[in-house]
Every structure is written in structure tokens, then in C-alpha cells.
Amino acid sequence: MIESLLVRNRRGVSLPLVILMMALLALAVTAGFSRVSEERRIVGDQQAQVDAFAVAQSGLERYAALMDSQPVPNDSIAIPIGPRDTAHVVLLEIRPPIGGTPSLYVVRSRGVSHGAPRYSVNTPPAQRTVAQYATWGAVSMDVKAAWTSIPGLRSESGNGTMNGDDACGAAPSVAGVAVPVLAQSGLSGFSAPPSPTPPVRWLGPLTADARDSVRIDWNAIVTGSVLQPDYTLTSESGWPFFAPLQWPVIRVDGNATLDGGESGQGLIVVTGDLTITPGFVWDGVILVGEVLTVTGTGPLVRGAMVSGLNVKLGASVLDSRSGLTPGIDQIDLQYNSCHVAAALARYGHLTLIANAWTDSWPEN
Amino acid sequence: MTRARWSGRAGLTLVELLVAMTVTGIVGAALIQIIMAQNRSAGTNEAWRTARSVSRGSLNRLLVDLESVNADSALEAGATAQSITFRAPYAFGVACNTTIPLTVSVLPVDNSAWAAARFAGWAWRDAGSGKYRYRMSGGPTLSAGNAAVCSSVNIVTLPASAGGGTAGRVVQLGAPSMGTSGGYSGLVPTVGMNVMLLQRVRYRFAPSAALAVSMPSAIALWRDVIGGTSEELAAPFDTSARFRFYVTGSDVPQDAVPSPITMTRGIEVHLDGMSETVPQGSITNKRMQLTTSIFFKNRRD
């Protein structure tokens, strides 16, 4: 009994020491974890910031690259960048197209990054906004004259005008007529009157020279690789009606004869012969594979015409003809660069203006 | 009975006492070692963290200022490894007329950034060459513009977004001593051309003011808005902190300041931060080397 009391009364310091050590160790571990956690957060935040910037810039460039038709003002799209990040891109129109000046836009891209590791559920995703001015660069057309005829041009009426001065005033003047010196028929490349203004531009001695100098990819147009049409016909039958502000692309696979009922604006592609007759008025571009014949009094084209393009496919094409009845038939042809640009406006690309990039756009 | 009670109060023998004291001494010494090691470790970690914070703290500011500068004429003459001065765009817009004073429709800019900026001039982008023409002299002025000038040429000044936020604004840029052409002989601004509003900003590694007492030799990174405020972004930096230069046609930075200075296409920044104190158990301050490259995004090529 006495021995047992003696053992119970021997109190040591082991327990307090162990508790003290455990407390100190716990504090040390806690402090260590806290510092590591803080460091990870800092690194995570910086990574997220870098990611957000990369996402925003990627969105900006991808939007410009993917834009294959003229954008509408205030166009907006969310572009996924990788599995977790998104670029919210908005296109804002600063200035509509005026004359030969293309539309001016600003493209704003806000990158939102969820990819970088974050260590708190309350931490919002990182965001970064960049913006850049852009224009809609329409496809340009190699216009050598108001009327370019690769095989040559027979002007038989003596009336009318063939004027290569730009009625829009946005581009330099071109020739009234562009032809080879020697036509496909063996005659002179162009027989005046009327005398074109400015004078005839000779595209080389022969039809082959004219063919090579006209830089239009007619094969791609015929095969449909470029200038995809809004309407495809086999003749003038079924000629479409369209709103005055529309500039459609109308393709005729074959021959066509057009009169006042088919007037309008846009781009006409005829793979065969085209005859335009009195009352026909067209603003834009006319591309003809075979012979383009203008007959009667008063057809009016304000833009640019190219005929005999099938020569570029290896075909032999006869001379185009302006007027069939001397002294009566009359063609009035006026080069207009704005109408040419408008007819081709949809076939362009969004061009980000170098030197016009900013990242000072506010986040809200 | 009394003897029995006394005999039950057993004391510690000398041996027991010695053993207990020895064990206590060993454990105590170990505890002190642990505490001291922990203290040193904490001090070292704190020093590292401070050094890293110094390095990182100023990086974002540098990025924002330097990325959007125009590569053709970003840096001003007089750059050194410790100091660069450049024309920093703080707002972009498009011109609404063709003579000076120039009316410009400006894209939205954060209000605080707009207020903090110190207008020093402007530049307009020649659409043909893509080169910016600067107007930093001639007493450039900035004032509110007439929105009707822009609307008359169909230029839209962006409104605030639907959820609120900042709208674009119309400003007027003047250069009283330069006449209506702005002094650009043979060059005529066009409607719709891009315009940037500029402030002059200097970054320099120079003695710290914040640590002047506690660490007299400390070097800080300063951001000076010329004509505005000077701000000590972070300190202390190691003496190796400096700027290096990327030039056209080379992807290797160089120490030498490019000649001409217009060849500069980017800056390599050595933000070598250090701790304010020497941690226990160490003989020097902790250093954190952070090197990053910033290329000018607004360039013609």
C-alpha cells in the first residue's frame, strides 16, 4: 500500500515537455504552410494574369483570321481558347465605309482565364483586355480600263463614251479601253470611234500578252473557288430581284442577254457570251468569259468590265463588240472605283492595323 | 503512525535528480535548437519573400507602360542601363478633321489612368507608311473637343457599355506654335487616321527614399511621369538590376544603348530584388533574380 502511494506521488515533467514541443512544432508547421500557401497564391495570380493576357491576344488575332465576310457592327463572339479559357471579342464600328475609304473598326478582346491554378474558391478568374483598330480590306481588282477586252474590241457605232476617269474620285484614272495591239480577229485591237478617255491602253502585241497582263484568276472564279455567287443561273431567265442596297454576285453559266429589267448593282459573272441592250444600267463589275456585245441606245455601266476571259483558260475568243448599228448604237461606260469596291466588298478580310494596339481599355 | 506517514513521502535520490536534470537539459537544448532553427528559417523565408516581392511588384506596371509604346520612336535619347525614358501612349483614337487643332475621338480609357496621365503630346499614324508623326513640342495642348466634329464625318464615339463603365470621349489637340498643319511639312493628316495621346515616362534604378534611413545603400525602381509625380515602385534592388536592349534584327539583348535609339524593339529588364535585412545565420541579404523581356507591340513590321 505504501509502495503504491510512493509511485503515484512521483510526478515528472515529461507531459508538459511533450505538449510544449508539439505546440512549437505545430506552430512551425502552420507558419510554414501559411508561407507556402501565400507564395503559391502569388505565383498562381501571376500565372493567371499572364494567361489572361495570352487569351485576350489570341482571341483578337483569331477573330481577325476567322472573319471571312464583312462583319456587322457590334458583332460579338466568345472564342474558346484551350479547354478552360475564353476570349470575349466585340467588334465596334468607328466609321462606316465612305467613298473608297473602308470601314474602320476597333476589335476588343477580353481574355478570361480559368486555367491557372488558384487556391481560393473566392478568387475570381483573371481578366485582361486588349484592343486594336482594324479595317475591312476588300479584295482589290486589277482594273486596267473601264472596258478591258483580252481578245480586242470592235467599236462599230461611233457613239457614246468610254471614260476611265474615276467618277468616284477615290482612285487614279485608268484607260477607257485596254486591248492588245492585234485583236484575235487579226484586226487592230481597238477600232475607234468613240475615242476612249483616257486613250487606249495597249496590253501587249498579241492576245496572249493581254491574257497574261490581266491579273484575274478566272479559273478560280469559274471553278467556284473564289467569288462564290449569291445567284447562279443558266441564262437571263430567273434574274433575281434584290434590294437597292444589296450588291449581289450573280453568275450565269452560259449566255445571257440583259435589258432594263435586269438593271441594278453588284458583280455579274458570265461564263459564255453576254449581250447588253438598251435600258440596261449597271453599277459594279461585269466579268465575261466569251464575247461581250453592247447594242442599242443607252446601256450604261458605271464600274468596270472585262471580257474574253476564257482566253485565260486556253480558249479562242472572238473580239468583243460595242454597237452593232453605226450611228445609232451607243454605249456609255464610266469607270467608278467605288462601285468596283462595293461589288467586291464582301470578299475581303479584317486587317488589324499595325501600330494601333492598346491594352488600356477599362475592364468595365 | 507518524513514522509511517513520513516514510511514505519518498524524496528524489541524487541519481534520479541528476538523470532528470540531464534529460531536461538535453530536451531543452534540442528545443532551443529547434526554436532557433525555426527562427532562422522564418527569417530566411521572409527575406526570400521580400526579395521576390521586390522583383515582382514592379513588373506589371512596367508591362502595361512598355508594351503599347510605338517601336519606331519609343525610347528617348539618353537611355542608360539604369534609366530609360519613353513616350507612353495612354489613349488611342481617330482623327475627325485634318487641321490643327485636331479633334479626336478617343477610345474608352480607365478613368483613374486618364486622370493620372500627364499629357505631353500626341502622334498620328501616317496611313501610307504606318509611321507615327510626333508632336511633342510646340506647346501641345489637350482640351475637351466638340463631338459634332466627329459625328459630321460619321465617326462614332463609343458610348459606355450596357452595364455601365467608361465611355469614349472627344478631345481637341492643339500646338499653338505650329500652325494648322502641326508642323508636319508635306504631310497632311486625314480623317480616320489613328492618333495616340502620349505621356513621357521614365523608369530608373536610383537610391531609395523609403529605405534611406534603414538601408542607406538601397536601390529602388522609380517611375517618373515627366511633369507629374515620381513614384518609388519597389526597393531594394541589387546593384545588378538594370535594363538591356533588343534591337531590330536580333533576338539577343545587348547592354549597349542602341544607336540610333529608334532601333530599339524591346527591353530586357533585370529586376534583381533583395531582402531589406540579413537573415539570421546568413552573412548577406537574400537576392532574387528576375529577368523578363518586354517587346513593343505597336510596330510597323
XYZ file of C-alpha atoms in Angstrom:
665
model
C 0.000 0.000 0.000
C 2.777 2.386 0.938
C 4.770 1.460 -2.211
C 1.806 2.240 -4.384
C 1.443 5.705 -2.814
C 5.107 6.374 -3.432
C 4.818 5.582 -7.134
C 1.765 7.812 -7.581
C 3.478 10.769 -5.984
C 6.480 10.755 -8.296
C 5.314 13.468 -10.805
C 7.712 14.210 -13.759
C 7.843 16.910 -16.443
C 7.522 14.677 -19.483
C 3.948 15.560 -20.335
C 4.415 19.350 -20.213
C 7.560 19.000 -22.258
C 5.846 16.905 -24.885
C 2.910 19.319 -25.049
C 5.283 22.254 -25.401
C 7.249 20.554 -28.132
C 4.125 19.571 -30.009
C 2.803 23.104 -29.779
C 6.043 24.525 -31.091
C 6.177 22.041 -33.896
C 2.544 22.734 -34.775
C 3.247 26.439 -34.886
C 6.246 25.913 -37.085
C 4.355 23.672 -39.463
C 1.427 26.085 -39.578
C 3.691 29.021 -40.301
C 5.448 27.031 -42.990
C 2.228 26.027 -44.667
C 0.959 29.567 -44.458
C 4.020 30.926 -46.213
C 3.941 28.237 -48.837
C 0.256 28.860 -49.436
C 0.825 32.588 -49.756
C 3.634 32.013 -52.183
C 1.515 29.664 -54.259
C -1.260 32.214 -54.413
C 1.102 34.899 -55.596
C 2.539 32.631 -58.245
C -0.953 31.479 -59.241
C -2.196 35.044 -59.577
C 0.731 35.989 -61.745
C 0.270 32.927 -63.890
C -3.417 33.729 -64.280
C -2.603 37.275 -65.280
C -0.175 36.126 -67.941
C -2.675 33.542 -69.158
C -5.461 36.113 -69.378
C -3.296 38.348 -71.496
C -2.387 35.483 -73.801
C -6.053 34.513 -74.089
C -7.079 38.069 -74.919
C -4.397 38.443 -77.571
C -5.181 35.033 -79.052
C -8.847 35.926 -79.252
C -8.074 39.159 -81.033
C -5.925 37.504 -83.650
C -8.163 34.503 -84.153
C -11.189 36.706 -84.651
C -9.382 38.639 -87.351
C -8.170 35.469 -89.008
C -11.545 33.746 -88.965
C -13.553 36.683 -90.264
C -14.366 35.702 -93.841
C -17.145 38.154 -94.581
C -17.596 41.793 -93.818
C -18.559 41.978 -90.161
C -21.630 43.693 -88.905
C -21.180 46.473 -86.349
C -21.261 45.283 -82.745
C -20.511 41.746 -83.780
C -19.575 39.717 -80.722
C -18.381 36.200 -80.159
C -16.948 34.075 -77.377
C -13.928 32.165 -78.647
C -12.759 29.228 -76.554
C -9.004 29.229 -76.126
C -7.957 25.861 -74.844
C -10.183 23.771 -72.619
C -10.912 26.323 -69.913
C -10.221 29.823 -71.154
C -12.384 32.128 -73.229
C -11.853 35.296 -75.204
C -14.902 37.539 -75.468
C -14.441 39.522 -78.647
C -16.514 42.509 -79.683
C -16.176 44.425 -82.924
C -17.294 48.029 -82.813
C -17.653 50.170 -85.900
C -15.928 53.510 -85.539
C -16.609 54.723 -89.041
C -18.667 53.250 -91.881
C -17.190 52.991 -95.379
C -17.139 56.345 -97.090
C -16.241 56.582 -100.744
C -13.171 54.497 -101.263
C -12.304 54.503 -97.567
C -13.048 51.164 -95.932
C -14.876 50.723 -92.663
C -12.879 51.452 -89.552
C -13.416 49.205 -86.561
C -11.978 48.571 -83.167
C -11.799 44.961 -82.046
C -11.831 44.457 -78.306
C -10.892 41.131 -76.797
C -11.335 40.334 -73.133
C -9.480 37.230 -72.061
C -10.855 35.305 -69.108
C -8.533 32.687 -67.732
C -9.647 29.787 -65.600
C -6.656 27.657 -66.414
C -4.088 28.876 -63.961
C -4.162 27.209 -60.529
C -5.953 29.317 -57.935
C -6.048 28.401 -54.286
C -9.214 30.037 -53.119
C -12.721 29.497 -54.371
C -13.389 33.174 -53.792
C -10.682 34.282 -56.208
C -12.301 35.488 -59.427
C -10.879 34.409 -62.780
C -8.184 36.660 -64.136
C -9.202 39.043 -66.922
C -7.234 41.155 -69.351
C -8.497 43.319 -72.192
C -6.688 44.325 -75.339
C -7.998 46.178 -78.369
C -6.802 47.060 -81.829
C -8.064 49.166 -84.668
C -8.941 47.281 -87.818
C -10.257 47.845 -91.303
C -12.142 45.679 -93.697
C -9.740 45.191 -96.570
C -11.831 44.311 -99.588
C -10.484 42.219 -102.432
C -8.973 44.531 -104.952
C -9.438 44.145 -108.683
C -6.788 44.757 -111.268
C -8.625 47.400 -113.289
C -6.686 48.387 -116.372
C -9.512 50.191 -118.096
C -13.194 50.881 -117.968
C -13.514 48.079 -120.514
C -10.741 45.520 -120.790
C -11.137 43.056 -123.631
C -8.455 40.398 -123.858
C -9.172 39.411 -127.493
C -9.715 43.012 -128.645
C -12.716 45.281 -129.130
C -14.638 46.270 -132.236
C -16.389 49.596 -131.770
C -18.750 49.867 -134.680
C -21.272 52.517 -133.731
C -19.090 55.525 -133.174
C -21.284 56.895 -130.429
C -21.145 57.046 -126.660
C -18.334 57.385 -124.150
C -15.708 55.090 -122.716
C -14.334 57.015 -119.796
C -11.577 55.733 -117.499
C -11.557 58.733 -115.176
C -12.756 57.624 -111.760
C -16.217 59.051 -111.260
C -15.840 58.368 -107.547
C -12.613 60.329 -107.316
C -11.002 57.805 -104.989
C -8.614 56.129 -107.407
C -6.309 57.180 -110.207
C -7.681 57.267 -113.712
C -7.369 54.194 -115.885
C -7.658 53.900 -119.631
C -11.049 53.992 -121.293
C -10.237 50.766 -123.120
C -7.487 48.180 -122.687
C -6.811 45.706 -125.517
C -3.920 44.005 -127.319
C -2.438 45.741 -130.334
C -3.567 42.941 -132.612
C -7.024 41.587 -131.935
C -7.964 37.938 -132.127
C -9.706 38.737 -135.407
C -6.454 39.932 -136.876
C -7.692 43.500 -136.980
C -6.479 46.364 -134.849
C -7.031 45.726 -131.153
C -9.457 48.599 -130.968
C -11.377 50.455 -133.620
C -12.493 53.930 -132.665
C -14.660 55.982 -132.525
C -15.637 56.658 -129.855
C -12.224 57.649 -128.643
C -11.771 56.427 -125.111
C -10.790 58.825 -122.372
C -8.033 58.409 -121.316
C -6.809 56.800 -124.521
C -6.460 53.114 -125.258
C -4.035 51.144 -123.122
C -2.273 48.504 -125.157
C -1.783 45.278 -123.232
C 0.931 43.947 -125.500
C 1.233 42.942 -129.107
C -0.948 39.847 -129.024
C -3.901 38.334 -127.247
C -1.534 36.136 -125.275
C 0.171 39.229 -123.921
C -3.145 40.717 -122.919
C -4.099 37.433 -121.301
C -1.000 37.443 -119.138
C -1.271 41.073 -118.171
C -4.809 40.788 -116.829
C -4.361 39.558 -113.273
C -7.731 37.967 -112.654
C -7.842 34.334 -111.567
C -10.624 33.405 -113.960
C -10.066 29.694 -113.482
C -10.707 30.022 -109.762
C -13.813 32.081 -110.454
C -15.186 29.575 -112.953
C -14.492 26.622 -110.693
C -16.115 28.425 -107.792
C -13.042 28.639 -105.608
C -13.473 32.362 -105.254
C -16.321 34.824 -105.657
C -18.997 32.397 -104.613
C -22.240 33.689 -106.131
C -25.486 34.588 -104.441
C -27.426 33.524 -107.515
C -26.491 31.003 -110.168
C -28.435 30.968 -113.441
C -28.090 29.384 -116.827
C -29.397 32.424 -118.729
C -31.116 35.730 -118.009
C -34.216 33.753 -117.140
C -34.976 33.974 -113.445
C -32.913 37.124 -112.972
C -33.194 37.896 -109.254
C -34.772 40.887 -107.595
C -32.731 42.373 -104.811
C -32.873 45.374 -102.546
C -31.289 48.608 -103.779
C -28.612 48.486 -101.092
C -27.564 44.957 -101.897
C -24.575 44.213 -104.082
C -25.132 40.591 -105.037
C -22.933 38.289 -107.067
C -24.869 36.840 -109.995
C -23.347 34.084 -112.035
C -24.637 32.887 -115.402
C -23.297 29.559 -116.593
C -23.918 30.075 -120.291
C -25.049 33.014 -122.390
C -27.264 35.900 -121.335
C -28.947 38.964 -122.818
C -29.741 41.722 -120.378
C -32.029 44.730 -120.720
C -33.529 47.376 -118.454
C -35.388 44.772 -116.449
C -32.133 43.362 -115.206
C -30.594 46.665 -114.133
C -29.066 47.008 -110.684
C -25.701 46.776 -108.984
C -23.232 44.150 -107.947
C -20.984 41.660 -109.678
C -22.024 39.776 -112.826
C -20.048 36.719 -113.907
C -20.998 35.241 -117.292
C -19.054 32.231 -118.468
C -20.390 32.474 -122.044
C -21.473 35.413 -124.200
C -23.164 38.454 -122.730
C -25.231 40.958 -124.685
C -26.446 44.113 -123.007
C -29.211 46.057 -124.670
C -30.993 49.444 -124.336
C -32.163 50.384 -120.875
C -29.662 48.206 -119.073
C -27.915 50.159 -116.315
C -25.399 48.501 -114.022
C -23.242 49.758 -111.171
C -20.354 47.441 -110.350
C -18.321 44.839 -112.165
C -19.079 42.685 -115.203
C -16.797 39.726 -115.988
C -17.462 37.852 -119.237
C -15.794 34.666 -120.415
C -16.614 34.982 -124.105
C -17.837 37.909 -126.199
C -19.381 40.968 -124.602
C -21.628 42.803 -127.014
C -23.190 46.171 -126.308
C -26.017 47.089 -128.597
C -28.789 49.658 -128.901
C -29.010 53.116 -127.461
C -28.299 53.904 -123.904
C -26.791 50.949 -121.999
C -24.929 52.446 -119.110
C -22.294 50.751 -116.974
C -20.678 52.562 -114.041
C -17.844 50.459 -112.770
C -15.572 48.215 -114.822
C -15.964 45.469 -117.438
C -13.595 42.682 -118.520
C -14.425 40.403 -121.451
C -12.835 37.474 -123.239
C -11.610 35.925 -120.002
C -11.918 32.389 -121.356
C -8.689 33.130 -123.195
C -7.081 32.572 -119.818
C -8.475 29.029 -119.909
C -6.903 28.375 -123.288
C -9.992 29.072 -125.401
C -10.027 31.143 -128.570
C -12.476 34.009 -128.112
C -13.698 36.465 -130.706
C -13.417 40.231 -130.301
C -15.986 41.925 -128.110
C -18.264 44.442 -129.824
C -19.519 47.850 -128.928
C -22.515 48.753 -131.065
C -23.834 46.870 -133.995
C -25.532 49.675 -135.918
C -23.227 52.513 -136.895
C -24.520 55.929 -135.917
C -27.292 54.568 -133.723
C -25.939 52.233 -131.088
C -24.369 53.900 -128.143
C -22.528 52.732 -125.064
C -21.884 54.916 -122.068
C -19.224 53.408 -119.916
C -17.844 55.175 -116.880
C -15.154 53.783 -114.580
C -16.154 54.070 -110.938
C -13.748 52.678 -108.302
C -16.309 52.957 -105.506
C -18.752 50.762 -107.392
C -15.986 48.279 -108.078
C -15.043 48.257 -104.399
C -18.663 47.875 -103.341
C -19.179 44.949 -105.693
C -16.186 43.172 -104.179
C -16.597 44.372 -100.611
C -17.839 41.070 -99.257
C -14.751 39.273 -100.450
C -12.252 40.763 -98.069
C -10.571 40.231 -94.776
C -10.322 42.010 -91.495
C -6.959 43.705 -91.266
C -5.671 44.648 -87.855
C -3.902 47.958 -88.189
C -0.287 47.591 -87.179
C 0.745 50.185 -84.669
C -2.765 50.644 -83.320
C -2.882 48.221 -80.393
C -3.807 49.152 -76.857
C -4.283 47.447 -73.547
C -5.576 50.463 -71.651
C -9.222 49.587 -72.209
C -11.100 49.700 -68.884
C -12.291 46.418 -67.505
C -15.861 47.581 -67.073
C 1.742 6.051 12.642
C 3.791 9.216 12.265
C 6.783 7.283 11.014
C 4.656 5.500 8.529
C 3.395 8.871 7.049
C 6.924 10.237 6.729
C 8.255 7.094 5.250
C 5.537 7.350 2.506
C 6.891 10.727 1.362
C 9.708 9.379 -0.697
C 12.159 12.024 -1.967
C 14.230 12.067 -5.089
C 17.563 10.414 -4.858
C 20.586 12.209 -6.144
C 20.800 9.833 -9.055
C 17.207 10.456 -10.002
C 17.751 14.168 -9.789
C 20.848 14.021 -11.968
C 19.104 11.893 -14.533
C 16.111 14.231 -14.592
C 18.310 17.289 -14.954
C 20.344 15.665 -17.699
C 17.237 14.665 -19.623
C 15.747 18.106 -19.124
C 18.979 19.698 -20.295
C 19.123 17.562 -23.420
C 15.488 18.165 -24.259
C 15.815 21.876 -23.520
C 18.881 22.196 -25.697
C 17.088 20.409 -28.502
C 14.110 22.680 -28.076
C 16.280 25.756 -28.212
C 17.962 24.439 -31.347
C 14.601 23.814 -32.928
C 13.350 27.248 -31.995
C 16.484 28.934 -33.253
C 16.437 26.923 -36.480
C 12.811 27.753 -36.944
C 13.529 31.382 -36.322
C 16.372 31.372 -38.810
C 14.255 29.544 -41.321
C 11.444 32.012 -40.863
C 13.846 34.893 -41.235
C 15.372 33.407 -44.342
C 11.983 32.698 -45.842
C 10.868 36.186 -45.040
C 13.982 37.548 -46.711
C 13.350 35.461 -49.814
C 9.745 36.524 -49.874
C 10.700 40.164 -49.573
C 13.221 39.801 -52.361
C 10.655 38.123 -54.591
C 8.077 40.768 -53.817
C 10.526 43.469 -54.767
C 11.227 41.749 -58.059
C 7.640 41.064 -58.930
C 5.996 44.142 -57.561
C 7.020 46.469 -60.329
C 6.767 44.058 -63.211
C 3.103 44.562 -64.050
C 3.471 48.321 -64.138
C 6.405 48.032 -66.490
C 4.483 45.699 -68.763
C 1.492 47.989 -69.049
C 3.623 51.018 -69.790
C 6.075 49.462 -72.198
C 4.018 47.030 -74.246
C 1.916 49.604 -76.031
C 4.670 52.033 -76.953
C 5.369 52.644 -80.606
C 8.516 50.789 -81.570
C 9.657 53.405 -84.066
C 10.125 56.120 -81.525
C 9.643 54.502 -78.174
C 12.748 55.478 -76.311
C 14.112 58.945 -75.957
C 17.782 59.752 -76.229
C 19.810 59.490 -73.068
C 18.858 55.932 -72.145
C 21.283 54.056 -69.901
C 21.404 50.697 -68.212
C 19.831 52.341 -65.163
C 17.352 54.714 -66.780
C 15.021 54.764 -69.756
C 12.595 57.472 -70.788
C 9.921 56.779 -73.339
C 6.729 58.116 -74.843
C 3.983 56.025 -73.351
C 0.589 56.063 -75.065
C -2.244 56.234 -72.600
C -5.118 56.669 -75.024
C -5.853 55.860 -78.659
C -8.297 57.488 -81.004
C -9.042 58.524 -84.562
C -8.891 61.988 -86.071
C -12.101 63.713 -87.026
C -10.576 66.595 -89.002
C -7.395 67.382 -90.860
C -6.042 70.577 -89.379
C -4.648 71.694 -86.059
C -6.322 71.886 -83.594
C -7.114 68.290 -84.203
C -10.379 66.825 -82.970
C -10.002 63.199 -81.937
C -12.498 60.572 -80.883
C -10.736 58.576 -78.175
C -11.440 55.004 -77.148
C -12.561 54.376 -73.586
C -9.768 54.667 -71.046
C -9.924 53.801 -67.407
C -10.856 56.964 -65.518
C -8.076 56.715 -62.994
C -5.498 56.063 -65.705
C -6.810 59.065 -67.617
C -6.652 61.259 -64.548
C -3.165 60.114 -63.592
C -1.705 60.660 -67.050
C 0.242 63.829 -67.820
C -0.357 64.788 -71.429
C 2.913 65.546 -73.154
C 1.940 65.428 -76.792
C 0.423 63.254 -79.448
C 1.296 61.291 -82.533
C -0.721 60.430 -85.603
C -0.243 57.443 -87.812
C 0.545 58.086 -91.420
C -1.672 55.597 -93.237
C 0.783 55.201 -96.098
C 3.940 54.336 -94.203
C 2.381 53.249 -90.944
C 4.803 55.536 -89.173
C 3.744 57.790 -86.344
C 4.389 61.513 -86.571
C 5.022 63.030 -83.191
C 4.023 66.396 -81.878
C 5.793 66.652 -78.548
C 6.988 70.222 -78.971
C 5.290 73.421 -79.931
C 3.345 73.583 -76.726
C 0.943 70.704 -77.290
C -2.400 71.187 -75.613
C -5.240 68.890 -74.690
C -8.787 70.070 -74.126
C -12.327 68.853 -74.490
C -13.417 68.547 -78.102
C -16.600 69.073 -79.996
C -18.384 65.792 -80.614
C -20.223 67.307 -83.571
C -16.946 67.495 -85.498
C -16.665 63.720 -85.304
C -20.290 62.943 -85.959
C -20.205 65.159 -89.050
C -17.690 62.772 -90.615
C -19.532 59.677 -89.372
C -17.000 58.806 -86.707
C -18.619 57.171 -83.731
C -17.525 57.988 -80.200
C -18.150 54.825 -78.268
C -20.742 55.054 -75.515
C -20.415 53.309 -72.185
C -21.229 49.637 -72.276
C -24.667 48.468 -71.270
C -23.522 47.517 -67.805
C -22.064 50.941 -67.118
C -18.380 51.598 -67.360
C -16.389 54.139 -69.236
C -17.346 55.810 -72.492
C -15.107 57.162 -75.189
C -14.512 60.882 -75.326
C -13.803 63.623 -77.827
C -10.725 65.758 -77.290
C -9.025 68.581 -79.098
C -5.287 68.580 -79.609
C -3.500 71.831 -80.217
C 0.002 73.014 -80.931
C -0.213 76.788 -80.831
C 3.208 77.465 -82.251
C 2.882 75.068 -85.145
C 0.010 76.497 -87.152
C -2.774 74.480 -88.680
C -0.505 71.867 -90.262
C 1.011 70.890 -86.955
C 4.478 71.450 -88.318
C 4.465 68.309 -90.414
C 5.862 69.606 -93.642
C 4.410 67.861 -96.641
C 2.204 65.577 -94.562
C -1.462 66.135 -94.154
C -3.462 64.315 -91.513
C -6.515 62.512 -92.818
C -9.878 61.846 -91.266
C -9.951 58.446 -89.630
C -6.203 58.220 -89.037
C -5.052 56.742 -85.760
C -3.888 59.067 -83.052
C -2.222 58.297 -79.755
C -2.089 60.555 -76.728
C 1.248 60.391 -75.013
C 2.885 60.973 -71.712
C 6.587 60.803 -71.037
C 7.548 58.193 -68.502
C 10.927 57.424 -67.038
C 11.907 54.247 -65.247
C 15.150 54.381 -63.323
C 17.079 52.456 -60.738
C 18.117 55.068 -58.175
C 18.641 55.384 -54.411
C 15.582 54.549 -52.416
C 13.817 57.228 -50.430
C 11.682 54.787 -48.465
C 14.708 52.916 -47.143
C 17.029 55.896 -46.874
C 17.339 55.504 -43.099
C 17.213 51.773 -42.570
C 19.227 50.845 -45.628
C 21.107 53.842 -46.980
C 22.592 51.976 -49.934
C 19.275 50.611 -51.135
C 18.378 50.994 -54.790
C 14.752 51.450 -55.827
C 12.914 51.314 -59.107
C 11.313 54.681 -59.745
C 8.579 55.576 -62.164
C 8.602 59.243 -63.039
C 5.812 60.749 -65.069
C 7.559 63.727 -66.581
C 5.718 66.803 -65.409
C 3.844 64.684 -62.904
C 4.628 62.510 -59.968
C 7.581 60.340 -59.091
C 6.723 57.028 -57.575
C 9.025 54.565 -55.877
C 7.655 51.262 -57.091
C 9.795 48.799 -55.190
C 13.008 48.529 -53.204
C 15.626 47.346 -52.527
C 17.185 46.082 -55.714
C 20.584 44.559 -56.151
C 23.193 46.565 -57.995
C 22.835 44.108 -60.874
C 19.305 45.381 -61.613
C 19.369 47.097 -64.990
C 17.900 47.495 -68.438
C 19.184 45.844 -71.577
C 18.074 46.471 -75.121
C 16.702 44.481 -78.036
C 17.399 45.954 -81.440
C 15.941 45.324 -84.853
C 17.146 42.115 -86.420
C 18.490 40.484 -83.289
C 16.906 38.280 -80.692
C 19.748 38.719 -78.241
C 19.606 41.645 -75.847
C 22.584 43.914 -75.566
C 23.988 46.101 -72.838
C 24.918 48.923 -75.152
C 22.263 51.520 -75.799
C 21.204 51.139 -79.454
C 22.342 53.746 -81.883
C 20.176 55.140 -83.233
C 17.837 54.703 -80.335
C 14.927 54.176 -82.748
C 16.272 50.685 -83.462
C 15.132 49.541 -80.039
C 12.403 46.928 -80.278
C 12.180 45.793 -76.693
C 13.699 45.889 -73.255
C 15.131 43.137 -71.121
C 14.638 44.065 -67.506
C 16.721 42.601 -64.737
C 14.610 43.067 -61.636
C 17.057 41.628 -59.148
C 15.353 42.184 -55.831
C 16.896 41.688 -52.425
C 15.766 41.472 -48.835
C 15.882 44.511 -46.593
C 17.623 42.632 -43.817
C 20.275 39.978 -43.495
C 18.512 36.922 -42.119
C 19.965 35.165 -39.063
C 22.541 32.624 -39.959
C 23.382 34.377 -43.197
C 26.006 36.938 -43.982
C 24.303 38.699 -46.888
C 20.870 39.847 -47.921
C 18.873 37.357 -49.935
C 18.681 38.097 -53.642
C 16.028 37.137 -56.165
C 16.962 37.369 -59.820
C 14.027 38.047 -62.110
C 14.734 38.700 -65.762
C 11.976 39.348 -68.264
C 11.705 40.699 -71.779
C 9.126 43.226 -72.864
C 8.704 43.805 -76.577
C 6.954 46.806 -78.035
C 3.734 45.599 -79.600
C 2.997 48.670 -81.652
C 5.323 48.301 -84.554
C 5.004 48.606 -88.285
C 6.727 45.394 -89.326
